[in-house]
mmCIF file of N, CA and C in Angstrom:
data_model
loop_
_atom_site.group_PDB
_atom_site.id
_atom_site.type_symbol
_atom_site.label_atom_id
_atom_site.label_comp_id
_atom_site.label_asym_id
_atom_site.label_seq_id
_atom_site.Cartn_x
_atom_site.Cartn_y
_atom_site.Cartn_z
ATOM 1 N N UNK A 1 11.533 -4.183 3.766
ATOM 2 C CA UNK A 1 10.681 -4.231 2.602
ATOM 3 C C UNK A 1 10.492 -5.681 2.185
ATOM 4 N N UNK A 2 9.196 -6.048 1.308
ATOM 5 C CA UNK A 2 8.940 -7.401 1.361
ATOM 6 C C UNK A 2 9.944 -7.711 0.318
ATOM 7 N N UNK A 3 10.051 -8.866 -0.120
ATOM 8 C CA UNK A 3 11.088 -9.746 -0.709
ATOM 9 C C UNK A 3 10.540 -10.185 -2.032
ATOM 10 N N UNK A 4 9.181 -9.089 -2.544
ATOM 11 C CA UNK A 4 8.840 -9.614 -3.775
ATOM 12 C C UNK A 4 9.878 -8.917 -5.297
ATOM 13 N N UNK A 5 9.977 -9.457 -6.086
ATOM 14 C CA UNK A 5 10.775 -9.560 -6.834
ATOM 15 C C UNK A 5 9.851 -8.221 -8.061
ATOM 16 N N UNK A 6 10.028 -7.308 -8.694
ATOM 17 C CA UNK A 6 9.010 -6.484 -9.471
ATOM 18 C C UNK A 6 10.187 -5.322 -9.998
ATOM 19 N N UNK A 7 9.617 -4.359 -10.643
ATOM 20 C CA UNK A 7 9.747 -3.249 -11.080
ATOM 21 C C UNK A 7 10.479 -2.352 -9.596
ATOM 22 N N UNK A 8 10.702 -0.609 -10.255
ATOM 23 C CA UNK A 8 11.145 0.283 -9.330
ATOM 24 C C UNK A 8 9.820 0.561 -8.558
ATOM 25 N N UNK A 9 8.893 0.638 -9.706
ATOM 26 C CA UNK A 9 7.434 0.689 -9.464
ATOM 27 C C UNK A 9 6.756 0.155 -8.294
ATOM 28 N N UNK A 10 6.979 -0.822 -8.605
ATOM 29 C CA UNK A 10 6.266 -2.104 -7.738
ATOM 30 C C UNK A 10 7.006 -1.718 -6.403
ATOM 31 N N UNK A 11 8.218 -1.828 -6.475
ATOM 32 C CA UNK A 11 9.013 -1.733 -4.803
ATOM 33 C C UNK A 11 8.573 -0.940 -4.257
ATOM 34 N N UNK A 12 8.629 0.581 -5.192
ATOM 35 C CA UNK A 12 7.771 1.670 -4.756
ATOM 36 C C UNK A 12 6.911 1.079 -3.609
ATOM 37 N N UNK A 13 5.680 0.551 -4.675
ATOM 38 C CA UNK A 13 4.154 0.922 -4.118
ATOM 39 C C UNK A 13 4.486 0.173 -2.760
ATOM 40 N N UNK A 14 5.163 -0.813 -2.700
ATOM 41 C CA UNK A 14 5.417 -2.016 -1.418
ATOM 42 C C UNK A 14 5.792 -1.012 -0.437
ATOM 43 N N UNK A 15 7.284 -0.584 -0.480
ATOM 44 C CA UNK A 15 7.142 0.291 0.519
ATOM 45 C C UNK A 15 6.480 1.409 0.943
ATOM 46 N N UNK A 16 5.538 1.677 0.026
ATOM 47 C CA UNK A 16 4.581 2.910 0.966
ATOM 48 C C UNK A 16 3.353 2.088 1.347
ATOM 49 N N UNK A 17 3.182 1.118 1.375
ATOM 50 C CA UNK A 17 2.014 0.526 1.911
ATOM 51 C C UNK A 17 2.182 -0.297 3.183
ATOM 52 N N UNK A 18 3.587 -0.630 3.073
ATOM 53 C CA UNK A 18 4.713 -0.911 4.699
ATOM 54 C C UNK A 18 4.208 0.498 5.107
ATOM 55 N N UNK A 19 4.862 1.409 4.577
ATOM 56 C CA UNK A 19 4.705 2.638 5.656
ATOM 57 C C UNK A 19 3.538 2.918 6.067
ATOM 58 N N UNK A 20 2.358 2.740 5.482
ATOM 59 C CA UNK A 20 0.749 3.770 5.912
ATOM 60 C C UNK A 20 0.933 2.308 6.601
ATOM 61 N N UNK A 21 0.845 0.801 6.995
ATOM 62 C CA UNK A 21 0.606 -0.074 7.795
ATOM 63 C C UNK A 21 1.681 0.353 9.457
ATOM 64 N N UNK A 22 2.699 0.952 9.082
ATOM 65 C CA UNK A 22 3.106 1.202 10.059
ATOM 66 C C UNK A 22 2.862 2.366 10.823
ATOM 67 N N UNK A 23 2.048 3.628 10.181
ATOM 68 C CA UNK A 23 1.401 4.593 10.907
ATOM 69 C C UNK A 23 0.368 4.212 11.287
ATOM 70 N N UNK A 24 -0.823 3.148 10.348
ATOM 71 C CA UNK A 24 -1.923 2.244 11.351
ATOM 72 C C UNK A 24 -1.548 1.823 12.648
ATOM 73 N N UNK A 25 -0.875 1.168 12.187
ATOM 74 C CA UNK A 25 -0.489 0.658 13.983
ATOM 75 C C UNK A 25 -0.121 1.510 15.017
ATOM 76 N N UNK A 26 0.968 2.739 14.501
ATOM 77 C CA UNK A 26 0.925 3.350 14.951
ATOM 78 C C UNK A 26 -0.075 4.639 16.140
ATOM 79 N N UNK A 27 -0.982 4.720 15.134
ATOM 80 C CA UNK A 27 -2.238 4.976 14.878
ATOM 81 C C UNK A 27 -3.517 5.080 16.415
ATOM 82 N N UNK A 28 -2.732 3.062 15.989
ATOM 83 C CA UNK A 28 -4.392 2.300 17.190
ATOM 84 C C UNK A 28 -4.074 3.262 18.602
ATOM 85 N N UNK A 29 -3.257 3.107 19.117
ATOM 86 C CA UNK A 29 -2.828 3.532 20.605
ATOM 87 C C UNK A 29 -3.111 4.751 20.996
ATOM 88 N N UNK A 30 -3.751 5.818 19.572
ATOM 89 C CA UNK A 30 -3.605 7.137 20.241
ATOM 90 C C UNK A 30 -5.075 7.462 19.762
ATOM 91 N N UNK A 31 -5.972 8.086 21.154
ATOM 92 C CA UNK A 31 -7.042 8.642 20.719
ATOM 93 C C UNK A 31 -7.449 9.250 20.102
ATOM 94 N N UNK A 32 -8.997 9.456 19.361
ATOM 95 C CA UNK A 32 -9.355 10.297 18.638
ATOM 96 C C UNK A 32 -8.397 10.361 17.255
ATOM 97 N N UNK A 33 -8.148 9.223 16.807
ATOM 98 C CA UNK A 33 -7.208 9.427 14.975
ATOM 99 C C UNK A 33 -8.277 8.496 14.652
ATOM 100 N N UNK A 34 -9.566 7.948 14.731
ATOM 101 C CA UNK A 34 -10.191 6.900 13.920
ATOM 102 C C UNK A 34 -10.386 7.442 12.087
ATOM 103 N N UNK A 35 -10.611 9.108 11.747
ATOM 104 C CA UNK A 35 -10.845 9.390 10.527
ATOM 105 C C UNK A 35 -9.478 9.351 10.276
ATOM 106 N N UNK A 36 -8.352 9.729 10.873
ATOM 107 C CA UNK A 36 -7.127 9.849 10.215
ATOM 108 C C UNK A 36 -7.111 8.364 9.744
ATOM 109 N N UNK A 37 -7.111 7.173 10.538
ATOM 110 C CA UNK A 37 -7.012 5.671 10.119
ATOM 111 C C UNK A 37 -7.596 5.561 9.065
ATOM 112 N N UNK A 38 -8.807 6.275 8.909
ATOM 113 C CA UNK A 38 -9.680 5.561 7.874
ATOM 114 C C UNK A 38 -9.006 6.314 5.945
ATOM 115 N N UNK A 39 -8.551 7.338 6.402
ATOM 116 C CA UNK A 39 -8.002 8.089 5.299
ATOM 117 C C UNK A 39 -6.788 7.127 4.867
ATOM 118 N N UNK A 40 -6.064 6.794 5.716
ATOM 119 C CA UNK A 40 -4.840 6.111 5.832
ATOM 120 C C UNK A 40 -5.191 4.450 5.038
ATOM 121 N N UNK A 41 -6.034 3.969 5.666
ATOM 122 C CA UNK A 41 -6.793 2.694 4.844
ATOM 123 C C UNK A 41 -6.872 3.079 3.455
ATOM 124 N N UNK A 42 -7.955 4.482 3.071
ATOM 125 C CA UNK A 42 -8.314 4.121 1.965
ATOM 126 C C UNK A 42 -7.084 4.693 0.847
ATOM 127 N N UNK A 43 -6.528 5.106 1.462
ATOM 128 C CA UNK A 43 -5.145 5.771 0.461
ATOM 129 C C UNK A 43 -4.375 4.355 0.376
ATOM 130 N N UNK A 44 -3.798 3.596 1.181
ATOM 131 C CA UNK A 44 -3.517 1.923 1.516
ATOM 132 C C UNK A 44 -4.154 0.923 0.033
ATOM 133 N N UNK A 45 -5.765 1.205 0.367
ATOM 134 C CA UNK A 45 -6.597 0.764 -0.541
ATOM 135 C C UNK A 45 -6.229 0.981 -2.134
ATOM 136 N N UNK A 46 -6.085 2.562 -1.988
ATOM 137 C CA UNK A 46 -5.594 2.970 -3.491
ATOM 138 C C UNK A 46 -4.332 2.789 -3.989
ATOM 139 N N UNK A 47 -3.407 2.367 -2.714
ATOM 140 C CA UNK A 47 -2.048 1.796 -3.811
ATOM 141 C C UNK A 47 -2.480 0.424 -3.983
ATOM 142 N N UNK A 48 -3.002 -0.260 -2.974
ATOM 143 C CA UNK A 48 -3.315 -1.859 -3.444
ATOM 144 C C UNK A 48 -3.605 -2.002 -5.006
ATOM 145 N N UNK A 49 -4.287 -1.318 -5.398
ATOM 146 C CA UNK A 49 -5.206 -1.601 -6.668
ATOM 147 C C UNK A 49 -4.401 -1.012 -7.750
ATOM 148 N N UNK A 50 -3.060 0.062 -7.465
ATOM 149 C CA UNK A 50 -2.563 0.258 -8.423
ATOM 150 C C UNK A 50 -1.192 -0.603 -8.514
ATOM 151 N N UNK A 51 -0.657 -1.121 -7.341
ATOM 152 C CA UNK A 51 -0.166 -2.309 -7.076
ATOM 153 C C UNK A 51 -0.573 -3.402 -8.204
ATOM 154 N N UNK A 52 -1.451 -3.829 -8.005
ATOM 155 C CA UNK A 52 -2.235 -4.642 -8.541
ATOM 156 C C UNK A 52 -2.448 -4.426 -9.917
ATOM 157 N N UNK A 53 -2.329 -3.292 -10.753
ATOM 158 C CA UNK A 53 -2.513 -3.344 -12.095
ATOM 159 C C UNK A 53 -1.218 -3.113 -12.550
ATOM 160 N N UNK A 54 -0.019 -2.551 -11.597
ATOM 161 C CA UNK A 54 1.177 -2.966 -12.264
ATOM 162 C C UNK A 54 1.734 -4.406 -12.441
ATOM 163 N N UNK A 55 1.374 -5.406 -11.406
ATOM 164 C CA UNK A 55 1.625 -6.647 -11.629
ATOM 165 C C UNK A 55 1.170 -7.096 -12.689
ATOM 166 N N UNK A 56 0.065 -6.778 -12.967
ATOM 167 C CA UNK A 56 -0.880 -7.703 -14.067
ATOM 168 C C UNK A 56 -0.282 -7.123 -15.631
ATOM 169 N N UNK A 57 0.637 -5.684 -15.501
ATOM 170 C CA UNK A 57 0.718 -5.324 -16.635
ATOM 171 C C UNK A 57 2.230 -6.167 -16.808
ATOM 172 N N UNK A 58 2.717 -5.968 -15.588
ATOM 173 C CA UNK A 58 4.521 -6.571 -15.656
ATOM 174 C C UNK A 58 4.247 -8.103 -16.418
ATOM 175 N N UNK A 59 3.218 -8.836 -15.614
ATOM 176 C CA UNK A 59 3.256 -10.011 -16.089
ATOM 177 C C UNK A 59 2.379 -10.435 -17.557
ATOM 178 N N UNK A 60 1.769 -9.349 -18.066
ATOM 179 C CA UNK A 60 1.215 -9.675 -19.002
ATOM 180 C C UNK A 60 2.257 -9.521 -20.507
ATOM 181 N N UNK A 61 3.654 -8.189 -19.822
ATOM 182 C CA UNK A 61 5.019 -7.943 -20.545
ATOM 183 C C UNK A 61 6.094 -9.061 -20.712
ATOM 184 N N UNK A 62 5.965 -10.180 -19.750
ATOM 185 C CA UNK A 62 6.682 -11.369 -19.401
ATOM 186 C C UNK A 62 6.246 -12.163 -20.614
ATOM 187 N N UNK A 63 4.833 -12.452 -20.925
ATOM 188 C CA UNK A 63 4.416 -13.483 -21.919
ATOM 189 C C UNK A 63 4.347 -13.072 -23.236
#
C-alpha cells in the first residue's frame, strides 16, 4: 500500500484502487475482458474523485 499518510478512509480508498490496478493488469493478458476493463477503470475513476474530496476535506480540517 502507498506510503501516503491520511485517514482509515483515505487508506481505504488507496488500497482498493491498488487492487482494481492490479486486476487491470491482470486483465490485459486475457481475451475478450475489454468491457470488464472498462467497468474496472470507471469504478477506479469513481474512487479517484472520492479520494480526492476526502483529501480536500482532511486538509481543509487541518487549517
Amino acid at each position: 500500500m502507498s506510503s501516503e499518510a491520511g485517514s482509515t478512509q483515505c487508506r481505504g480508498l488507496i488500497e482498493a484502487k491498488e487492487s482494481l490496478i492490479k486486476a487491470m493488469n491482470s486483465l490485459r493478458a486475457i481475451d475478450k475482458t475489454d468491457q470488464i476493463q472498462r467497468t474496472l477503470r470507471d469504478v477506479y475513476n469513481e474512487l479517484e474523485i472520492l479520494h480526492d474530496s476526502r483529501r480536500i476535506k482532511e486538509s481543509n480540517n487541518l487549517n
